[in-house]
XYZ file of C-alpha atoms in Angstrom:
601
model
C 49.466 -16.167 -79.124
C 52.756 -14.288 -79.383
C 52.147 -12.534 -76.057
C 51.299 -15.855 -74.399
C 54.555 -17.323 -75.681
C 56.412 -14.257 -74.390
C 54.742 -14.642 -70.978
C 55.692 -18.327 -70.882
C 59.268 -17.416 -71.783
C 59.375 -14.788 -69.016
C 58.083 -17.278 -66.435
C 60.641 -19.879 -67.447
C 63.376 -17.229 -67.305
C 62.214 -16.139 -63.862
C 62.231 -19.714 -62.631
C 65.746 -20.192 -63.985
C 66.997 -16.979 -62.358
C 65.389 -17.796 -59.018
C 66.981 -21.249 -59.196
C 70.437 -19.757 -59.761
C 70.022 -17.169 -56.984
C 68.755 -19.817 -54.589
C 71.835 -21.854 -55.449
C 73.956 -18.809 -54.708
C 72.176 -18.255 -51.396
C 72.819 -21.884 -50.399
C 76.446 -21.475 -51.319
C 76.623 -18.244 -49.321
C 75.219 -19.934 -46.247
C 77.723 -22.735 -46.646
C 80.719 -20.524 -47.257
C 79.890 -18.106 -44.424
C 78.731 -20.808 -42.034
C 80.505 -22.346 -39.080
C 83.294 -23.862 -41.165
C 82.196 -27.524 -40.987
C 83.783 -30.292 -43.046
C 81.047 -30.311 -45.678
C 81.512 -26.639 -46.616
C 81.625 -26.233 -50.410
C 82.491 -23.490 -52.813
C 79.816 -21.932 -55.049
C 79.788 -22.666 -58.798
C 82.468 -20.802 -60.771
C 79.859 -18.584 -62.408
C 79.039 -17.071 -58.989
C 82.567 -16.739 -57.620
C 82.981 -12.947 -57.771
C 85.258 -12.477 -54.772
C 88.886 -13.568 -54.520
C 88.481 -14.271 -50.825
C 87.580 -17.979 -50.440
C 85.841 -17.284 -47.146
C 83.595 -14.531 -48.481
C 80.874 -14.561 -51.108
C 79.818 -11.056 -52.215
C 76.094 -10.835 -52.798
C 76.525 -7.137 -53.531
C 78.429 -8.113 -56.681
C 75.762 -10.695 -57.526
C 73.149 -7.944 -57.175
C 75.136 -5.817 -59.615
C 75.209 -8.662 -62.150
C 71.475 -9.240 -61.672
C 70.909 -5.519 -62.172
C 72.775 -5.525 -65.503
C 70.982 -8.665 -66.674
C 67.661 -7.193 -65.564
C 68.316 -4.072 -67.605
C 69.180 -6.147 -70.685
C 66.078 -8.258 -70.213
C 63.926 -5.132 -69.782
C 65.175 -3.894 -73.171
C 64.509 -7.312 -74.711
C 60.973 -7.502 -73.233
C 60.224 -3.962 -74.309
C 61.175 -4.861 -77.866
C 58.715 -7.778 -77.667
C 55.930 -5.579 -76.315
C 55.944 -7.006 -72.773
C 55.742 -4.662 -69.785
C 59.135 -4.729 -68.047
C 57.759 -4.644 -64.500
C 58.973 -8.027 -63.283
C 62.679 -7.493 -64.034
C 62.647 -4.258 -62.027
C 60.988 -6.051 -59.149
C 63.624 -8.755 -59.334
C 66.419 -6.176 -59.327
C 64.906 -4.407 -56.331
C 64.341 -7.641 -54.437
C 67.826 -8.991 -54.942
C 69.435 -5.633 -54.220
C 67.659 -5.550 -50.880
C 68.644 -9.156 -50.363
C 72.260 -8.310 -51.104
C 72.212 -5.553 -48.507
C 70.595 -7.891 -46.008
C 73.291 -10.497 -46.566
C 75.953 -7.807 -46.269
C 74.395 -6.754 -42.954
C 74.280 -10.385 -41.872
C 77.965 -10.665 -42.680
C 78.727 -7.592 -40.552
C 76.809 -9.095 -37.668
C 78.709 -12.371 -38.083
C 82.050 -10.530 -37.980
C 80.911 -8.606 -34.918
C 80.150 -11.853 -33.129
C 83.538 -13.238 -34.122
C 85.130 -10.208 -32.456
C 83.073 -10.839 -29.332
C 84.098 -14.483 -29.302
C 87.773 -13.556 -29.689
C 87.522 -11.105 -26.791
C 85.826 -13.676 -24.568
C 88.464 -16.287 -25.372
C 91.217 -13.767 -24.691
C 89.910 -13.190 -21.178
C 88.957 -16.785 -20.398
C 92.005 -17.799 -18.386
C 91.967 -15.046 -15.735
C 88.213 -15.392 -15.353
C 88.292 -19.176 -14.992
C 90.396 -18.874 -11.857
C 87.400 -17.414 -10.036
C 84.388 -18.805 -11.852
C 84.082 -20.770 -15.057
C 80.473 -21.902 -14.756
C 78.695 -18.586 -15.182
C 78.125 -16.780 -18.446
C 80.559 -13.954 -19.038
C 79.183 -10.491 -19.688
C 80.776 -7.693 -21.691
C 79.960 -4.271 -20.248
C 80.760 -1.436 -22.619
C 81.595 1.947 -21.068
C 81.277 4.793 -23.564
C 83.873 7.290 -22.336
C 85.844 8.876 -25.223
C 88.061 10.884 -22.816
C 88.915 8.232 -20.214
C 92.429 9.645 -19.714
C 91.372 13.237 -18.983
C 91.787 13.027 -15.209
C 88.608 14.876 -14.221
C 85.550 14.193 -12.093
C 83.899 12.121 -14.808
C 86.887 9.799 -14.877
C 86.649 9.301 -11.089
C 83.174 7.857 -11.629
C 84.366 5.657 -14.503
C 87.313 4.107 -12.675
C 85.482 3.700 -9.371
C 82.627 1.926 -11.160
C 85.032 -0.388 -13.005
C 86.952 -1.134 -9.802
C 83.653 -2.040 -8.128
C 82.689 -4.411 -10.954
C 86.116 -6.044 -10.952
C 85.828 -6.639 -7.228
C 82.237 -7.909 -7.157
C 81.618 -9.380 -10.649
C 84.456 -11.750 -11.671
C 82.601 -12.819 -14.825
C 82.293 -9.274 -16.167
C 84.656 -7.971 -18.834
C 84.761 -4.170 -18.893
C 85.320 -2.651 -22.339
C 86.037 1.083 -22.526
C 85.248 2.868 -25.795
C 87.828 5.646 -25.856
C 89.697 7.874 -28.267
C 92.849 8.199 -26.144
C 94.999 6.469 -28.749
C 98.041 8.527 -27.745
C 98.353 6.522 -24.510
C 98.803 2.817 -23.903
C 96.636 0.680 -21.670
C 99.254 0.618 -18.930
C 99.773 4.381 -19.125
C 96.043 5.035 -18.706
C 95.782 2.678 -15.739
C 98.892 4.221 -14.189
C 97.343 7.669 -14.465
C 94.152 6.409 -12.812
C 96.308 5.146 -9.963
C 98.450 8.269 -9.645
C 95.600 10.764 -10.083
C 92.799 9.035 -8.160
C 94.573 6.265 -6.229
C 92.309 3.652 -7.846
C 93.751 0.220 -8.633
C 92.401 -1.298 -11.855
C 93.272 -4.829 -12.941
C 94.245 -5.115 -16.629
C 93.143 -8.765 -16.894
C 89.398 -8.352 -17.420
C 89.615 -4.902 -18.962
C 89.704 -4.058 -22.660
C 90.158 -0.744 -24.456
C 88.298 -0.272 -27.727
C 90.205 2.467 -29.530
C 88.091 4.957 -31.484
C 89.558 6.843 -34.444
C 86.892 9.525 -34.839
C 86.811 11.153 -31.415
C 87.195 14.537 -33.051
C 83.525 14.235 -34.037
C 82.548 14.963 -30.417
C 85.085 17.756 -30.016
C 83.569 21.228 -29.850
C 86.344 22.552 -32.107
C 85.018 20.364 -34.934
C 81.671 22.148 -34.777
C 82.281 25.919 -34.440
C 78.658 26.504 -35.488
C 75.649 24.548 -34.220
C 77.940 22.906 -31.695
C 75.245 21.089 -29.714
C 73.674 19.285 -32.643
C 77.067 18.744 -34.256
C 78.522 17.045 -31.202
C 75.347 15.005 -30.747
C 75.373 13.719 -34.315
C 79.106 13.151 -33.927
C 78.479 11.074 -30.804
C 76.081 8.866 -32.771
C 78.711 8.327 -35.468
C 81.266 7.543 -32.777
C 78.846 5.083 -31.188
C 78.432 3.356 -34.553
C 82.212 3.008 -34.749
C 82.244 1.621 -31.212
C 79.518 -0.933 -31.886
C 81.195 -1.945 -35.134
C 84.315 -2.726 -33.116
C 82.561 -4.573 -30.276
C 78.918 -5.262 -29.397
C 78.470 -5.272 -25.592
C 75.920 -7.131 -23.493
C 75.293 -3.990 -21.440
C 75.988 -0.420 -22.554
C 76.788 2.328 -20.019
C 77.437 5.954 -20.939
C 79.475 7.765 -18.290
C 80.064 11.037 -20.144
C 76.575 12.249 -21.005
C 76.266 11.443 -24.726
C 72.523 10.775 -24.684
C 72.150 10.632 -28.461
C 74.171 7.406 -28.494
C 71.210 5.730 -26.776
C 69.348 5.889 -30.099
C 72.079 3.845 -31.789
C 71.983 1.143 -29.118
C 68.174 1.133 -29.052
C 68.087 0.675 -32.829
C 70.548 -2.208 -32.616
C 68.478 -3.774 -29.820
C 65.353 -3.717 -31.958
C 67.152 -5.568 -34.756
C 69.194 -8.034 -32.721
C 69.544 -9.008 -29.073
C 68.326 -6.647 -26.353
C 71.156 -4.462 -24.998
C 70.252 -2.712 -21.722
C 71.319 0.943 -21.681
C 72.482 2.716 -18.537
C 73.636 6.290 -18.055
C 75.394 8.276 -15.367
C 74.629 11.888 -16.248
C 77.040 14.510 -14.952
C 75.550 17.452 -16.762
C 72.581 17.782 -19.128
C 73.688 18.670 -22.652
C 71.069 21.388 -22.571
C 69.284 22.785 -19.532
C 66.461 25.129 -18.744
C 69.091 27.556 -17.444
C 70.631 27.691 -20.923
C 67.220 28.326 -22.449
C 66.558 31.106 -19.960
C 69.973 32.660 -20.615
C 69.174 32.923 -24.326
C 65.623 34.096 -23.656
C 66.844 36.886 -21.363
C 69.779 37.676 -23.716
C 72.335 37.225 -20.968
C 75.955 36.711 -22.041
C 77.923 33.627 -21.033
C 80.328 31.017 -22.425
C 77.361 29.340 -24.182
C 75.826 32.647 -25.309
C 78.324 35.194 -26.608
C 77.863 38.928 -27.099
C 77.216 38.693 -30.837
C 74.005 36.794 -30.035
C 72.874 38.763 -26.995
C 73.151 42.068 -28.871
C 70.968 40.861 -31.743
C 67.237 40.316 -31.281
C 66.776 38.071 -34.321
C 69.850 35.984 -33.496
C 68.567 35.479 -29.945
C 65.168 34.391 -31.236
C 66.704 32.052 -33.792
C 68.974 30.528 -31.163
C 66.016 30.099 -28.796
C 64.144 28.133 -31.485
C 67.286 26.052 -32.103
C 67.729 25.364 -28.364
C 64.077 24.387 -27.910
C 64.182 21.958 -30.831
C 67.404 20.454 -29.530
C 65.897 20.133 -26.041
C 63.041 18.039 -27.454
C 65.407 15.760 -29.372
C 67.631 15.419 -26.309
C 64.639 14.548 -24.129
C 63.467 11.868 -26.540
C 66.979 10.393 -26.562
C 66.829 10.095 -22.786
C 63.739 7.909 -23.164
C 65.888 5.204 -24.760
C 67.857 4.624 -21.541
C 66.718 1.833 -19.242
C 68.505 3.006 -16.096
C 69.560 6.597 -15.388
C 71.271 8.112 -12.386
C 72.577 11.663 -11.924
C 75.341 13.195 -9.878
C 73.415 15.933 -8.057
C 69.946 17.192 -7.247
C 70.584 20.146 -9.594
C 71.228 17.796 -12.538
C 68.281 15.630 -11.518
C 65.925 18.608 -11.450
C 66.961 19.624 -14.960
C 66.622 16.088 -16.325
C 63.136 15.878 -14.793
C 62.189 19.223 -16.312
C 63.452 18.153 -19.746
C 61.413 14.970 -19.585
C 58.338 17.000 -18.639
C 59.092 19.341 -21.540
C 59.099 16.459 -24.007
C 55.954 14.905 -22.555
C 54.128 18.187 -23.039
C 54.369 17.553 -26.805
C 53.191 13.965 -26.834
C 50.593 12.227 -24.735
C 52.175 8.822 -25.036
C 55.732 7.766 -25.881
C 56.966 4.248 -26.492
C 59.751 2.993 -24.200
C 59.313 5.754 -21.647
C 62.173 4.658 -19.378
C 62.724 7.909 -17.490
C 59.096 8.939 -17.231
C 58.375 5.870 -15.124
C 60.695 7.123 -12.407
C 60.176 10.904 -12.764
C 62.491 11.669 -9.839
C 65.810 10.457 -11.230
C 67.983 8.828 -8.510
C 70.926 10.901 -7.304
C 74.235 9.108 -6.741
C 76.943 11.529 -5.661
C 80.347 11.036 -7.359
C 82.956 9.250 -5.246
C 85.581 11.130 -3.328
C 88.493 9.485 -1.521
C 87.766 11.166 1.796
C 89.678 8.482 3.738
C 93.087 9.838 2.671
C 92.107 13.476 2.990
C 90.641 13.368 6.478
C 94.064 12.789 8.071
C 95.369 16.216 7.034
C 95.834 18.680 9.870
C 93.234 21.438 10.156
C 95.598 23.891 11.842
C 98.786 25.553 10.613
C 97.542 26.164 7.081
C 99.412 28.322 4.576
C 97.868 31.460 3.104
C 97.077 29.726 -0.176
C 93.950 29.722 -2.327
C 93.750 26.408 -4.181
C 91.863 25.894 -7.454
C 91.413 22.327 -8.725
C 89.605 22.186 -12.076
C 90.290 21.194 -15.676
C 91.245 24.139 -17.851
C 87.971 24.415 -19.737
C 86.038 27.627 -20.494
C 83.095 26.877 -18.187
C 85.422 26.669 -15.165
C 85.860 30.468 -15.314
C 89.512 30.593 -14.172
C 89.694 34.231 -15.249
C 87.235 35.093 -12.477
C 89.636 33.630 -9.913
C 92.581 35.661 -11.177
C 90.638 38.915 -11.421
C 89.064 38.387 -7.982
C 92.545 37.984 -6.541
C 93.511 41.275 -8.165
C 90.505 42.987 -6.540
C 91.499 41.487 -3.187
C 94.972 43.006 -3.446
C 93.534 46.383 -4.419
C 91.348 46.304 -1.323
C 94.044 44.897 0.982
C 97.505 45.602 -0.512
C 99.240 44.019 2.474
C 98.089 40.591 1.274
C 100.111 40.778 -1.974
C 103.581 40.790 -0.389
C 105.289 40.339 2.933
C 104.434 37.899 5.740
C 100.689 38.006 4.967
C 101.213 37.203 1.272
C 98.355 35.262 -0.337
C 98.932 32.993 -3.323
C 96.632 31.336 -5.857
C 97.619 27.838 -7.042
C 95.749 26.531 -10.094
C 95.888 22.750 -10.584
C 94.136 21.221 -13.567
C 94.327 19.016 -16.622
C 94.493 19.884 -20.322
C 92.629 17.585 -22.697
C 93.492 19.245 -25.985
C 95.395 22.010 -27.718
C 92.475 24.349 -27.039
C 92.928 23.784 -23.304
C 96.658 24.459 -23.584
C 95.964 27.681 -25.471
C 93.508 28.637 -22.730
C 96.209 28.189 -20.084
C 98.527 30.426 -22.091
C 95.874 33.166 -22.182
C 95.460 32.842 -18.412
C 99.211 33.256 -17.963
C 99.084 36.372 -20.120
C 96.253 37.745 -18.005
C 98.328 37.155 -14.875
C 101.180 39.146 -16.399
C 98.831 41.988 -17.369
C 97.709 42.271 -13.725
C 101.318 41.895 -12.421
C 100.424 38.846 -10.329
C 103.319 36.602 -11.375
C 104.575 36.312 -7.781
C 101.130 35.356 -6.476
C 99.791 32.914 -9.106
C 101.190 29.513 -10.066
C 99.942 26.987 -12.661
C 100.362 23.234 -12.197
C 99.117 21.568 -15.392
C 98.445 17.795 -15.420
C 99.951 17.461 -11.959
C 100.169 13.941 -10.458
C 98.000 12.925 -7.539
C 100.721 13.251 -4.896
C 101.250 16.913 -5.861
C 97.520 17.537 -5.522
C 97.500 15.855 -2.108
C 100.434 17.988 -1.003
C 98.581 21.231 -1.769
C 95.321 19.956 -0.289
C 97.182 19.285 2.950
C 98.435 22.858 3.374
C 96.152 25.301 1.514
C 93.623 27.409 3.437
C 90.864 28.095 0.889
C 89.473 26.044 -1.994
C 87.881 28.127 -4.744
C 85.414 27.192 -7.495
C 83.982 29.755 -9.911
C 81.984 27.672 -12.375
C 78.394 28.854 -12.801
C 75.823 26.061 -12.436
C 78.461 23.448 -11.680
C 76.623 20.135 -11.990
C 78.253 18.733 -8.860
C 81.768 19.778 -7.936
C 83.903 16.864 -6.766
C 86.781 19.306 -6.302
C 84.687 21.115 -3.694
C 84.178 17.837 -1.820
C 87.941 17.310 -1.863
C 88.446 20.798 -0.445
C 86.094 20.089 2.439
C 87.420 16.615 3.226
C 91.008 17.915 3.211
C 90.192 20.736 5.625
C 90.046 23.709 3.249
C 87.359 26.369 3.524
C 85.309 26.198 0.293
C 84.429 29.376 -1.592
C 82.078 28.463 -4.442
C 79.634 30.020 -6.869
C 76.112 30.291 -5.480
C 74.545 27.949 -8.032
C 74.291 24.322 -9.090
C 75.520 21.392 -7.040
C 77.906 23.329 -4.755
C 74.994 25.480 -3.576
C 72.276 22.806 -3.318
C 74.196 19.650 -2.407
C 77.696 20.315 -1.099
C 78.363 23.587 0.717
C 75.257 23.396 2.855
C 74.873 24.013 6.598
C 76.004 21.130 8.788
C 73.056 19.881 10.820
C 75.045 17.876 13.337
C 76.549 14.375 13.559
C 74.648 11.633 11.696
C 77.063 8.813 12.506
C 77.987 7.392 15.940
C 81.648 7.764 14.946
C 81.306 11.520 14.386
C 82.574 13.813 17.153
C 79.593 14.962 19.178
C 81.347 18.211 20.097
C 80.977 19.607 16.553
C 77.973 21.893 16.451
C 75.790 22.715 13.489
C 76.680 25.710 11.328
C 78.050 26.803 7.923
C 80.577 24.701 6.033
C 81.824 27.374 3.638
C 80.963 30.460 1.602
C 79.166 31.368 -1.637
C 79.758 34.209 -4.107
C 78.422 35.351 -7.455
C 80.618 38.182 -8.778
C 84.257 39.230 -8.815
C 83.498 41.687 -6.031
C 81.784 39.155 -3.766
C 84.599 36.650 -4.293
C 87.164 39.308 -3.361
C 85.226 40.504 -0.311
C 84.750 36.933 0.952
C 88.464 36.216 0.561
C 89.197 39.370 2.533
C 86.787 38.202 5.215
C 88.578 34.849 5.486
C 92.161 36.157 5.477
C 91.642 39.369 7.447
C 88.429 39.508 9.460
C 87.434 36.106 10.834
C 89.235 34.816 13.938
C 91.188 31.572 13.694
C 88.803 29.782 16.059
C 85.805 30.395 13.816
C 87.728 29.322 10.724
C 88.771 26.119 12.495
C 85.122 25.350 13.349
C 84.134 25.789 9.688
C 86.904 23.403 8.633
C 85.710 20.736 11.074
C 82.087 20.989 9.961
C 83.096 20.905 6.276
C 85.199 17.757 6.773
C 82.477 15.893 8.660
C 79.869 16.881 6.095
C 82.035 15.532 3.259
C 82.883 12.287 5.044
C 79.282 11.466 5.903
C 77.837 12.085 2.416
C 80.423 11.842 -0.360
C 82.783 8.920 0.281
C 83.443 6.070 -2.141
C 81.425 3.722 0.029
C 78.339 5.901 -0.424
C 78.880 5.974 -4.190
C 79.184 2.188 -4.390
C 75.871 1.733 -2.583
C 74.085 3.805 -5.224
C 76.031 2.248 -8.083
C 75.178 -1.267 -6.842
C 71.441 -0.541 -7.130
C 71.962 0.927 -10.601
C 74.000 -2.103 -11.680
C 71.489 -4.620 -10.316
C 68.774 -3.017 -12.437
C 70.872 -3.408 -15.591
C 71.757 -7.000 -14.670
C 68.103 -7.905 -14.299
C 67.297 -6.432 -17.708
C 70.175 -8.331 -19.284
C 69.070 -11.560 -17.575
C 65.543 -11.317 -18.955
C 66.895 -10.381 -22.389
C 68.804 -13.680 -22.538
C 65.885 -15.869 -21.423
C-alpha cells in the first residue's frame, strides 16, 4: 500500500512538473515570438533572465536538474526507483538545448532580415517584385590581390550586372581594410568595378585558424578543421541562400551540408583553384622526394615517410568525401580537374555507394579558365622590348622565387656580358604579401640577391598597384614562372596577352593548358597570316631555365621571337579572356539557381 501511495505521489508530482514546464514553454514561445500585442511575460517563478526579450530554458533546465536530484534522494529514501526523475532531467536538458538552438536560428534570421532591409532601396530601383537572394562567397583573403581574387571579383561583377536581386556577401578576415579600400584595390589591381550597394562584407575574427603558421605540424588537417570553425563563425554571422567557396576550403562544405539537413536547403558551389591534396603530393612522399610540402627531415627518414604517407592517404579520403557535399563544382584547369577526378575515384574505391554523390555524377569536372583582362594587354607593342625578365607572383613558398634568382646567376656565369653594359638583363619581381611570413620571405630573397651580388640586376616591387604592373608588362621581354605543378597560372596568360615570351615550369596548367602550340586562327577576327607554332618555352631545373634564357637573349633572331610573341598573344586572347570566363560561370550559376529555386518550392 505504501508503494502504491508513493507511485501515486510520483505521478501527481510528474503531472505538476509537466504542467509548469508546459507553461514555461508557452511563455517562451510568446516572449520569443513575433512581438505581437498579446505577448505576455512568464510567471515570476520562471523569470530567470534579466532580459525581458529572452527566456533562458538553459537556466530552467538547471533548476529542473537540481529539483530532480533532490527528488531522487527523496524517492530513494522511500524505496522508489529514481528512474523517472533522471529521465525528466535528460528530457528537459535536451529540450533546453533545442530551444537554445531555436533561439540562435531566430537571431540568424533577424540578421538576414536586417541585411535584406538594408539593401532594399538600391535593389527596388531595378526590381522589387522578385525574391532577393543572398549569395555567400567564402573567401577569407579577398584583399590578397592574387589570381583567386580575380575570379572572386569577376564573378561578383557578373552577378551585379546580370542579377539585380542578388546580394553578394563576402566572408573575409581582412579586418585591417575597409570596404572602400578593398574595392579600390580590386579596381587598381584588376581594373574591375564593383558596386558597394548590393555588396556586404562579413568580417571574420578567426582567420588565423586557416593560416599555415597556426598549424606548424599536421598543417593540412589543422587548416581543414580551422576552415570548418571559420565556416561556423561565418554562418553564425549570416546564413546565405547560396554558398560559394572560391578559395578551395572543401571541408566547409560539411558545415553547410549539415545546416541544410537541419534547416532550409543551401546549394553549395565551388570554384577549385588547387586541390588541397593531390596524387602528385602522395607520389612525392612515396618516392621520398624533397619539396616545399615534403622537407628533408621526412625524406631522409623511412619511418617518417611511411607515417606521412598514411597521414596523406587518410586526409585524401576525408577531402574526397568533403567534395561530395558540393552541388556544383568547376575547376580552373585540366590539371586540377584530373586530380579532382582521381581523388573522387580514390574515395569511391573504398565505398560502393555514397549518399549525395554530387561530383561522381559528373566525373569529368567542368573546366572554366580564370579571367584575364586581355583587352587592355593586347594593345601593347610587340617590338622594342627591354631586356627585362618579369616575374608576377605572390611571395609564397610554392612560387619558388629562389629558382628565378639562382637561374639568373647561372645565366650570368654562362654569359657574363648580359650582367652589365648595353646587353644588361634585369629581373623584376612583382608580387603581393599577405602576411608577416610573406614579408619575411621577401627579406630572405633580398639577402640571397646580395649573396650572389645581383643587386644591380634584381628589383622587388611588393604590393605594386595595377598601373605599375601594366607598365612593366608593356616593356618586358620575358615572363617567368617557376612554380612546380602550378594549378593554372593567370600570370602566364597575362605575359602572353601583353606580348612577353613565357618561360614556365614544365608541369601543371602552364604545360597542359596555357603554353601550348598555337594551331592557327580560330576566330574570323584573328590575323590569318599568323602560322601555327610554339607560344613559349618550358624548363624544369635551374640549368634549363638559364640555358633557355640564354637562348632567348643571345641565340634566337628577333624575327623568330616576334613570331612567338604574336602566337602567344592570339592564343591568350582566344581562350582566356573575361568573356570566356563569364560563359562558363553563367552555366555554373544557373545550376545553383535551379537548386535554390527547387529548395524554396
